[in-house]
Amino acid sequence: MADTKRVWLFEEGNATMRDLLGGKGANLAEMTNIGLPVPPGFVITTATCNEYTKLGGKMPEGFIDEVKVALAAVEAKIGKKLGDPADPLLVSVRSGAKFSMPGMMDTVLNLGLNDATVESLIKLTDNPRFVYDSYRRFLMMLSDVAFSSSTNHLSKHHFEHIFYDLKTKWGAKSDLEVTGEQLKELCENYKAHIKKEAGHEFPQDVIAQLSAAVEAVFKSWNNDRAILYRRREKISDDLGTAVNIQAMVFGNMGDDCGTGVAFTRDPSTGNNEVFGEYLMNAQGEDVVAGVRTPMPISELKTQNPAIYQDFSDICGRLENHYKDMQDIEFTIEHGKLYILQCRSGKRTGPSAVKIAVDMVNEGRITKEVALARINPELLDQCLHPVIKPGAKFTAIAKGLPAGPGAATGIAIFDAQRAAELGKGGEGKRVILVRADTSPDDLKGMLASEGVLTERGGMTSHAALVARGFGIPTVAGCSSISVSDAKREFTIGGVTVKEGDPISLNGSTGEVIAGTVEVVNPEMTGEFGTFLGWADEVRKLRVRTNADTPEDVALAISFGAEGIGLCRTEHMFFDEERRPIVQAMILSDSDEERKKYLDELLKFQRHDFEQIFLALKGLPATIRLIDPPLHEFLPSLESLIEETATLKAQGKSDPAKDDLLVKVRSMHEINPMMGLRGCRLSIVFPQIVEMQTRAILEGALAAKKTGIDVHPEIMIPLVGHLNELKTVRADLERVAKEVVAEGGEIDYQFGTMIEIPRAALTADKIATEAAFFSFGTNDLTQMTFGFSRDDSDKFLKPYVEQKILPGDPFESIDIDGVGQLMQIAVEKGRSTRPNLKLGICGEHGGDPNSIAFCHKIGLNYVSCSPFRVPIARLAAAQANLADGGSGRDR
Ligand code: PEP
Ligand code: MG
């Protein structure tokens, strides 16, 4: 390692060196080299931090000597020396990883102060208050990060207690009322406290101070909050942090000094105007700590027009240089402006889109750069209600962000009551809170502003329904404990009872006690322009998973190019139809069953006609019934309970007893592997025969209005060619009958690839299928053997312990599930070269999975309506990432 350069002067680096110098260091280097007023300094590499960790927390040999050489260069440039009692240099020591981790790691300011340099600085500045204020901050900061431990009292808050007690003794109401003399006394107190707690004097040797500060920053890479932050943000633990050492400039040396933070454009609206705040006579931490209220940057224009002009010129130069909106930290020292940091500014979805489109129009960036720059997930904020930007709140719990958008309302603990009180009922804003949800809860869910569940993963029922209907939902929030009996949930010491107001942020998984203001983001013209550019670039088509004409219309307005999955069983859950569906299932004879199926045919024919009308000529993949039939019947547990209660009361209900016998006979130990999908079509062919007829008759009715119709009938859960052959042969017969009765129609039969065996034998399966759609929810479940409804219990620890890189139900497991998909694509096309290939599992809306689908050559992805814009952008980015090459769609 010794032959690699560990320490880089700012002028030796540049913006491309983020891996080695961290984001902050690379940008300080870049700004230095383009001639901006950056105080001189140097960067210790991320590799050195990793070396330190590998050595078990020891400084690498020779490293401090390298630091001394760089320090000497900085000293020469500035004409001051660290620790020089005549004219001392002071430095800041700041962390800076490749990706910004705001506030997670340690920082030390004013390093180089000791009893001797304090005296000389007082002489030089004639400002003892400023000098002792800097010293007391330094004593506290270095002790806090370098010397504190669980067995001593050297954390920041211990020092703040000492200060607080002294302020009370002095009768000072705020820090600003404390005199220089009193701050000197405070420093003496601090030093005595450090000696007592640390067992040694506060180091007066400045190199010892520097070494302690650098070591503390290295260590802070692995503090608890940094680890947690990385886990959330999916940042690798192996990157390490760089350390930036920079000459201090002071914003707190008088009224011609100040400090602030500003964005080159407004980060919430994207408007092209400098946005930010500043404080005169202050250090950065005063702004953060909220001790004083900062002023909007526009005030600087009147307060100090020359500085404002300088600052706004620099904003322009930085934007021009980086071709992106920048977040800038600055300090004014005696009327001179210094830039201490710049980075690409964090922004909301709507502002990201506006900035990208404006920058293309201003000729700063190309459309391709604009498309590549925005994280597709950010677009979600352009579609759903959001918590009013700037609103203050504290989350009481965090679950899975299962249905994006924000919602606020009163907590209601059963679906029936939610339906009575909510939308379509009394019109109150309600949040449905359940331990988990089932199809029975649908009505309550639809009446609610948002849904919160204790259990269930990203593909649980609640999550699927929520995303499908655009209901903000937090699922799998295992830290809350829901009691249906008491109609309340608890978390820690907080109890939320029925009727109490709560709010959810389904985009982040946050649960908030009380009400927050929720607003609808505006669909701006830029949004359409931006997605139009994505459409020019992408090769993958984007369809939607939708079961109702309303959802189809919504998805089309978001840019969907057809239906990739219509789950027809959802049409059976309607209140009016459910009794007919139940009677059909419970029929004792084929004749009786046919009677009910004929009734259902009328409903389904109308459903499909409406869907084809809404599609206006776009194609539709319609899946035949998939779930086990008992899902449409009352649960076995509730029937047992009801009949037992009647018996205990000496009563009986023969119809209920009958129902219990039937439901018991249909009970399955493992229904997800049981009588469902095409197996159901083989055992009860009448149901899918009715559905096929309904689809084609509905399509023919729509065709009569003059629109094109392209039904693609999909047979689910096929594992063996013969299953598909059997079902298809039967349904082709029905199709031919309909055509003979009603006229020609462009229909196809295809299948889902949801079972590993189907993927492995795709060459055979393709002989009977015009198209494949990857059902990656089931394919993931069957490949891993993980139940998609129960896996949240172990997947969380799996991901935390890095047993898996992420939840495979969210993003395709490329090595396993992905390999099966690739095999299916190759084998399928080997026997049917024009095989149409798509994906309709939840992964169809996940940007990483979409990139994989592009790579293996699928024709389209399909996702819930609200993810359509995300998929359009992700598909464009996937094509840009492989150089824009691709297939014709
Ligand atoms: C799938 O399994 O990926 C799929 C789309 O079907 P469902 O979620 O309805 O089982
Ligand atoms: Mg499935």
PDB file of N, CA and C in Angstrom, residues 264-336:
ATOM      1  N   THR A 264     -28.323  26.488  -6.394  1.00  0.00           N
ATOM      2  CA  THR A 264     -28.319  27.371  -7.567  1.00  0.00           C
ATOM      3  C   THR A 264     -29.710  27.497  -8.190  1.00  0.00           C
ATOM      4  N   ARG A 265     -30.598  26.518  -7.930  1.00  0.00           N
ATOM      5  CA  ARG A 265     -32.015  26.644  -8.316  1.00  0.00           C
ATOM      6  C   ARG A 265     -32.863  26.137  -7.158  1.00  0.00           C
ATOM      7  N   ASP A 266     -34.139  26.449  -7.191  1.00  0.00           N
ATOM      8  CA  ASP A 266     -35.007  26.054  -6.080  1.00  0.00           C
ATOM      9  C   ASP A 266     -35.183  24.528  -6.055  1.00  0.00           C
ATOM     10  N   PRO A 267     -34.749  23.862  -4.969  1.00  0.00           N
ATOM     11  CA  PRO A 267     -34.802  22.389  -4.962  1.00  0.00           C
ATOM     12  C   PRO A 267     -36.213  21.823  -4.828  1.00  0.00           C
ATOM     13  N   SER A 268     -37.211  22.638  -4.447  1.00  0.00           N
ATOM     14  CA  SER A 268     -38.557  22.043  -4.411  1.00  0.00           C
ATOM     15  C   SER A 268     -39.382  22.359  -5.639  1.00  0.00           C
ATOM     16  N   THR A 269     -39.141  23.510  -6.281  1.00  0.00           N
ATOM     17  CA  THR A 269     -39.944  23.805  -7.481  1.00  0.00           C
ATOM     18  C   THR A 269     -39.130  23.692  -8.762  1.00  0.00           C
ATOM     19  N   GLY A 270     -37.803  23.803  -8.645  1.00  0.00           N
ATOM     20  CA  GLY A 270     -36.959  23.779  -9.849  1.00  0.00           C
ATOM     21  C   GLY A 270     -36.807  25.156 -10.472  1.00  0.00           C
ATOM     22  N   ASN A 271     -37.489  26.182  -9.917  1.00  0.00           N
ATOM     23  CA  ASN A 271     -37.373  27.522 -10.504  1.00  0.00           C
ATOM     24  C   ASN A 271     -35.916  27.966 -10.567  1.00  0.00           C
ATOM     25  N   ASN A 272     -35.612  28.676 -11.654  1.00  0.00           N
ATOM     26  CA  ASN A 272     -34.214  29.054 -11.875  1.00  0.00           C
ATOM     27  C   ASN A 272     -33.878  30.335 -11.106  1.00  0.00           C
ATOM     28  N   GLU A 273     -33.784  30.192  -9.774  1.00  0.00           N
ATOM     29  CA  GLU A 273     -33.359  31.326  -8.950  1.00  0.00           C
ATOM     30  C   GLU A 273     -32.608  30.775  -7.748  1.00  0.00           C
ATOM     31  N   VAL A 274     -31.562  31.521  -7.337  1.00  0.00           N
ATOM     32  CA  VAL A 274     -30.752  31.041  -6.209  1.00  0.00           C
ATOM     33  C   VAL A 274     -31.641  30.970  -4.978  1.00  0.00           C
ATOM     34  N   PHE A 275     -31.515  29.863  -4.255  1.00  0.00           N
ATOM     35  CA  PHE A 275     -32.395  29.609  -3.125  1.00  0.00           C
ATOM     36  C   PHE A 275     -31.549  29.177  -1.930  1.00  0.00           C
ATOM     37  N   GLY A 276     -31.745  29.790  -0.773  1.00  0.00           N
ATOM     38  CA  GLY A 276     -30.968  29.343   0.378  1.00  0.00           C
ATOM     39  C   GLY A 276     -31.049  30.338   1.510  1.00  0.00           C
ATOM     40  N   GLU A 277     -30.180  30.148   2.496  1.00  0.00           N
ATOM     41  CA  GLU A 277     -30.194  31.058   3.636  1.00  0.00           C
ATOM     42  C   GLU A 277     -28.797  31.278   4.177  1.00  0.00           C
ATOM     43  N   TYR A 278     -28.665  32.372   4.962  1.00  0.00           N
ATOM     44  CA  TYR A 278     -27.343  32.701   5.505  1.00  0.00           C
ATOM     45  C   TYR A 278     -27.511  33.451   6.817  1.00  0.00           C
ATOM     46  N   LEU A 279     -26.419  33.550   7.538  1.00  0.00           N
ATOM     47  CA  LEU A 279     -26.406  34.274   8.810  1.00  0.00           C
ATOM     48  C   LEU A 279     -25.132  35.094   8.874  1.00  0.00           C
ATOM     49  N   MET A 280     -25.252  36.351   9.265  1.00  0.00           N
ATOM     50  CA  MET A 280     -24.029  37.138   9.430  1.00  0.00           C
ATOM     51  C   MET A 280     -23.458  36.855  10.823  1.00  0.00           C
ATOM     52  N   ASN A 281     -22.167  37.018  10.936  1.00  0.00           N
ATOM     53  CA  ASN A 281     -21.431  36.789  12.183  1.00  0.00           C
ATOM     54  C   ASN A 281     -21.809  35.447  12.834  1.00  0.00           C
ATOM     55  N   ALA A 282     -21.586  34.373  12.097  1.00  0.00           N
ATOM     56  CA  ALA A 282     -21.941  33.048  12.624  1.00  0.00           C
ATOM     57  C   ALA A 282     -21.085  31.962  11.974  1.00  0.00           C
ATOM     58  N   GLN A 283     -21.028  30.799  12.652  1.00  0.00           N
ATOM     59  CA  GLN A 283     -20.397  29.629  12.038  1.00  0.00           C
ATOM     60  C   GLN A 283     -21.501  28.677  11.597  1.00  0.00           C
ATOM     61  N   GLY A 284     -21.155  27.798  10.653  1.00  0.00           N
ATOM     62  CA  GLY A 284     -22.147  26.904  10.049  1.00  0.00           C
ATOM     63  C   GLY A 284     -23.034  26.220  11.070  1.00  0.00           C
ATOM     64  N   GLU A 285     -22.455  25.782  12.182  1.00  0.00           N
ATOM     65  CA  GLU A 285     -23.258  25.002  13.130  1.00  0.00           C
ATOM     66  C   GLU A 285     -24.362  25.840  13.785  1.00  0.00           C
ATOM     67  N   ASP A 286     -24.195  27.176  13.808  1.00  0.00           N
ATOM     68  CA  ASP A 286     -25.263  28.025  14.359  1.00  0.00           C
ATOM     69  C   ASP A 286     -26.514  27.927  13.492  1.00  0.00           C
ATOM     70  N   VAL A 287     -26.297  27.802  12.175  1.00  0.00           N
ATOM     71  CA  VAL A 287     -27.430  27.688  11.255  1.00  0.00           C
ATOM     72  C   VAL A 287     -28.132  26.353  11.518  1.00  0.00           C
ATOM     73  N   VAL A 288     -27.314  25.293  11.596  1.00  0.00           N
ATOM     74  CA  VAL A 288     -27.877  23.953  11.774  1.00  0.00           C
ATOM     75  C   VAL A 288     -28.586  23.847  13.124  1.00  0.00           C
ATOM     76  N   ALA A 289     -27.950  24.378  14.192  1.00  0.00           N
ATOM     77  CA  ALA A 289     -28.498  24.213  15.541  1.00  0.00           C
ATOM     78  C   ALA A 289     -29.764  25.031  15.762  1.00  0.00           C
ATOM     79  N   GLY A 290     -30.050  25.951  14.846  1.00  0.00           N
ATOM     80  CA  GLY A 290     -31.274  26.747  14.980  1.00  0.00           C
ATOM     81  C   GLY A 290     -31.209  27.745  16.124  1.00  0.00           C
ATOM     82  N   VAL A 291     -29.986  28.094  16.577  1.00  0.00           N
ATOM     83  CA  VAL A 291     -29.860  29.073  17.670  1.00  0.00           C
ATOM     84  C   VAL A 291     -30.377  30.426  17.191  1.00  0.00           C
ATOM     85  N   ARG A 292     -30.045  30.748  15.962  1.00  0.00           N
ATOM     86  CA  ARG A 292     -30.566  31.993  15.386  1.00  0.00           C
ATOM     87  C   ARG A 292     -31.270  31.660  14.074  1.00  0.00           C
ATOM     88  N   THR A 293     -32.236  32.499  13.710  1.00  0.00           N
ATOM     89  CA  THR A 293     -32.981  32.217  12.479  1.00  0.00           C
ATOM     90  C   THR A 293     -32.236  32.798  11.280  1.00  0.00           C
ATOM     91  N   PRO A 294     -31.881  31.952  10.330  1.00  0.00           N
ATOM     92  CA  PRO A 294     -31.153  32.480   9.166  1.00  0.00           C
ATOM     93  C   PRO A 294     -32.056  33.333   8.269  1.00  0.00           C
ATOM     94  N   MET A 295     -31.419  34.108   7.407  1.00  0.00           N
ATOM     95  CA  MET A 295     -32.180  34.974   6.505  1.00  0.00           C
ATOM     96  C   MET A 295     -32.181  34.380   5.107  1.00  0.00           C
ATOM     97  N   PRO A 296     -33.249  34.632   4.332  1.00  0.00           N
ATOM     98  CA  PRO A 296     -33.230  34.138   2.949  1.00  0.00           C
ATOM     99  C   PRO A 296     -32.115  34.814   2.154  1.00  0.00           C
ATOM    100  N   ILE A 297     -31.555  34.069   1.225  1.00  0.00           N
ATOM    101  CA  ILE A 297     -30.394  34.561   0.485  1.00  0.00           C
ATOM    102  C   ILE A 297     -30.725  35.846  -0.288  1.00  0.00           C
ATOM    103  N   SER A 298     -32.015  36.012  -0.621  1.00  0.00           N
ATOM    104  CA  SER A 298     -32.399  37.221  -1.369  1.00  0.00           C
ATOM    105  C   SER A 298     -32.090  38.495  -0.566  1.00  0.00           C
ATOM    106  N   GLU A 299     -32.086  38.370   0.787  1.00  0.00           N
ATOM    107  CA  GLU A 299     -31.770  39.514   1.659  1.00  0.00           C
ATOM    108  C   GLU A 299     -30.350  40.016   1.449  1.00  0.00           C
ATOM    109  N   LEU A 300     -29.453  39.052   1.102  1.00  0.00           N
ATOM    110  CA  LEU A 300     -28.041  39.418   0.940  1.00  0.00           C
ATOM    111  C   LEU A 300     -27.891  40.466  -0.168  1.00  0.00           C
ATOM    112  N   LYS A 301     -28.826  40.392  -1.128  1.00  0.00           N
ATOM    113  CA  LYS A 301     -28.799  41.321  -2.255  1.00  0.00           C
ATOM    114  C   LYS A 301     -28.874  42.764  -1.744  1.00  0.00           C
ATOM    115  N   THR A 302     -29.730  42.989  -0.756  1.00  0.00           N
ATOM    116  CA  THR A 302     -29.841  44.359  -0.226  1.00  0.00           C
ATOM    117  C   THR A 302     -28.786  44.608   0.848  1.00  0.00           C
ATOM    118  N   GLN A 303     -28.501  43.570   1.632  1.00  0.00           N
ATOM    119  CA  GLN A 303     -27.563  43.771   2.737  1.00  0.00           C
ATOM    120  C   GLN A 303     -26.135  43.982   2.240  1.00  0.00           C
ATOM    121  N   ASN A 304     -25.749  43.223   1.222  1.00  0.00           N
ATOM    122  CA  ASN A 304     -24.385  43.346   0.712  1.00  0.00           C
ATOM    123  C   ASN A 304     -24.366  43.019  -0.784  1.00  0.00           C
ATOM    124  N   PRO A 305     -24.735  44.018  -1.626  1.00  0.00           N
ATOM    125  CA  PRO A 305     -24.911  43.741  -3.059  1.00  0.00           C
ATOM    126  C   PRO A 305     -23.649  43.209  -3.736  1.00  0.00           C
ATOM    127  N   ALA A 306     -22.490  43.676  -3.312  1.00  0.00           N
ATOM    128  CA  ALA A 306     -21.255  43.227  -3.972  1.00  0.00           C
ATOM    129  C   ALA A 306     -21.020  41.745  -3.725  1.00  0.00           C
ATOM    130  N   ILE A 307     -21.178  41.331  -2.459  1.00  0.00           N
ATOM    131  CA  ILE A 307     -20.991  39.911  -2.129  1.00  0.00           C
ATOM    132  C   ILE A 307     -22.049  39.069  -2.846  1.00  0.00           C
ATOM    133  N   TYR A 308     -23.297  39.580  -2.867  1.00  0.00           N
ATOM    134  CA  TYR A 308     -24.361  38.827  -3.528  1.00  0.00           C
ATOM    135  C   TYR A 308     -24.014  38.622  -5.002  1.00  0.00           C
ATOM    136  N   GLN A 309     -23.504  39.696  -5.629  1.00  0.00           N
ATOM    137  CA  GLN A 309     -23.142  39.605  -7.043  1.00  0.00           C
ATOM    138  C   GLN A 309     -22.053  38.544  -7.244  1.00  0.00           C
ATOM    139  N   ASP A 310     -21.030  38.598  -6.358  1.00  0.00           N
ATOM    140  CA  ASP A 310     -19.949  37.591  -6.413  1.00  0.00           C
ATOM    141  C   ASP A 310     -20.533  36.184  -6.313  1.00  0.00           C
ATOM    142  N   PHE A 311     -21.430  36.040  -5.331  1.00  0.00           N
ATOM    143  CA  PHE A 311     -21.988  34.719  -5.066  1.00  0.00           C
ATOM    144  C   PHE A 311     -22.825  34.242  -6.245  1.00  0.00           C
ATOM    145  N   SER A 312     -23.624  35.129  -6.784  1.00  0.00           N
ATOM    146  CA  SER A 312     -24.492  34.666  -7.871  1.00  0.00           C
ATOM    147  C   SER A 312     -23.656  34.385  -9.132  1.00  0.00           C
ATOM    148  N   ASP A 313     -22.529  35.132  -9.338  1.00  0.00           N
ATOM    149  CA  ASP A 313     -21.620  34.785 -10.455  1.00  0.00           C
ATOM    150  C   ASP A 313     -21.048  33.382 -10.270  1.00  0.00           C
ATOM    151  N   ILE A 314     -20.661  33.098  -9.008  1.00  0.00           N
ATOM    152  CA  ILE A 314     -20.067  31.768  -8.742  1.00  0.00           C
ATOM    153  C   ILE A 314     -21.112  30.669  -8.963  1.00  0.00           C
ATOM    154  N   CYS A 315     -22.353  30.933  -8.552  1.00  0.00           N
ATOM    155  CA  CYS A 315     -23.426  29.946  -8.797  1.00  0.00           C
ATOM    156  C   CYS A 315     -23.509  29.649 -10.291  1.00  0.00           C
ATOM    157  N   GLY A 316     -23.501  30.698 -11.088  1.00  0.00           N
ATOM    158  CA  GLY A 316     -23.575  30.532 -12.543  1.00  0.00           C
ATOM    159  C   GLY A 316     -22.388  29.729 -13.060  1.00  0.00           C
ATOM    160  N   ARG A 317     -21.195  30.064 -12.568  1.00  0.00           N
ATOM    161  CA  ARG A 317     -19.997  29.349 -13.042  1.00  0.00           C
ATOM    162  C   ARG A 317     -20.060  27.870 -12.663  1.00  0.00           C
ATOM    163  N   LEU A 318     -20.498  27.617 -11.436  1.00  0.00           N
ATOM    164  CA  LEU A 318     -20.551  26.215 -10.991  1.00  0.00           C
ATOM    165  C   LEU A 318     -21.585  25.414 -11.780  1.00  0.00           C
ATOM    166  N   GLU A 319     -22.730  26.017 -12.037  1.00  0.00           N
ATOM    167  CA  GLU A 319     -23.743  25.310 -12.838  1.00  0.00           C
ATOM    168  C   GLU A 319     -23.238  25.039 -14.239  1.00  0.00           C
ATOM    169  N   ASN A 320     -22.579  26.042 -14.793  1.00  0.00           N
ATOM    170  CA  ASN A 320     -22.035  25.880 -16.133  1.00  0.00           C
ATOM    171  C   ASN A 320     -20.984  24.797 -16.174  1.00  0.00           C
ATOM    172  N   HIS A 321     -20.205  24.744 -15.118  1.00  0.00           N
ATOM    173  CA  HIS A 321     -19.121  23.774 -15.080  1.00  0.00           C
ATOM    174  C   HIS A 321     -19.642  22.355 -14.879  1.00  0.00           C
ATOM    175  N   TYR A 322     -20.513  22.202 -13.879  1.00  0.00           N
ATOM    176  CA  TYR A 322     -21.015  20.854 -13.566  1.00  0.00           C
ATOM    177  C   TYR A 322     -22.246  20.495 -14.384  1.00  0.00           C
ATOM    178  N   LYS A 323     -22.826  21.481 -15.056  1.00  0.00           N
ATOM    179  CA  LYS A 323     -24.039  21.275 -15.858  1.00  0.00           C
ATOM    180  C   LYS A 323     -25.137  20.641 -15.006  1.00  0.00           C
ATOM    181  N   ASP A 324     -25.202  21.086 -13.743  1.00  0.00           N
ATOM    182  CA  ASP A 324     -26.264  20.588 -12.882  1.00  0.00           C
ATOM    183  C   ASP A 324     -26.490  21.574 -11.744  1.00  0.00           C
ATOM    184  N   MET A 325     -27.669  21.463 -11.134  1.00  0.00           N
ATOM    185  CA  MET A 325     -27.971  22.317  -9.988  1.00  0.00           C
ATOM    186  C   MET A 325     -27.033  21.948  -8.836  1.00  0.00           C
ATOM    187  N   GLN A 326     -26.450  22.970  -8.196  1.00  0.00           N
ATOM    188  CA  GLN A 326     -25.474  22.729  -7.140  1.00  0.00           C
ATOM    189  C   GLN A 326     -25.981  23.217  -5.788  1.00  0.00           C
ATOM    190  N   ASP A 327     -25.508  22.526  -4.763  1.00  0.00           N
ATOM    191  CA  ASP A 327     -25.784  22.892  -3.375  1.00  0.00           C
ATOM    192  C   ASP A 327     -24.435  23.388  -2.841  1.00  0.00           C
ATOM    193  N   ILE A 328     -24.408  24.649  -2.428  1.00  0.00           N
ATOM    194  CA  ILE A 328     -23.123  25.302  -2.144  1.00  0.00           C
ATOM    195  C   ILE A 328     -23.067  25.792  -0.695  1.00  0.00           C
ATOM    196  N   GLU A 329     -21.936  25.531  -0.007  1.00  0.00           N
ATOM    197  CA  GLU A 329     -21.714  26.123   1.320  1.00  0.00           C
ATOM    198  C   GLU A 329     -20.697  27.229   1.176  1.00  0.00           C
ATOM    199  N   PHE A 330     -20.978  28.361   1.780  1.00  0.00           N
ATOM    200  CA  PHE A 330     -20.029  29.467   1.637  1.00  0.00           C
ATOM    201  C   PHE A 330     -19.805  30.182   2.968  1.00  0.00           C
ATOM    202  N   THR A 331     -18.690  30.890   3.029  1.00  0.00           N
ATOM    203  CA  THR A 331     -18.387  31.702   4.212  1.00  0.00           C
ATOM    204  C   THR A 331     -17.858  33.046   3.729  1.00  0.00           C
ATOM    205  N   ILE A 332     -18.260  34.084   4.427  1.00  0.00           N
ATOM    206  CA  ILE A 332     -17.729  35.417   4.123  1.00  0.00           C
ATOM    207  C   ILE A 332     -16.819  35.794   5.289  1.00  0.00           C
ATOM    208  N   GLU A 333     -15.544  36.059   4.995  1.00  0.00           N
ATOM    209  CA  GLU A 333     -14.625  36.478   6.070  1.00  0.00           C
ATOM    210  C   GLU A 333     -14.159  37.890   5.753  1.00  0.00           C
ATOM    211  N   HIS A 334     -14.480  38.805   6.612  1.00  0.00           N
ATOM    212  CA  HIS A 334     -14.145  40.217   6.403  1.00  0.00           C
ATOM    213  C   HIS A 334     -14.437  40.644   4.971  1.00  0.00           C
ATOM    214  N   GLY A 335     -15.659  40.369   4.523  1.00  0.00           N
ATOM    215  CA  GLY A 335     -16.095  40.851   3.216  1.00  0.00           C
ATOM    216  C   GLY A 335     -15.589  40.038   2.035  1.00  0.00           C
ATOM    217  N   LYS A 336     -14.822  38.972   2.292  1.00  0.00           N
ATOM    218  CA  LYS A 336     -14.367  38.156   1.157  1.00  0.00           C
ATOM    219  C   LYS A 336     -15.109  36.811   1.156  1.00  0.00           C
TER     220      LYS A 336
END
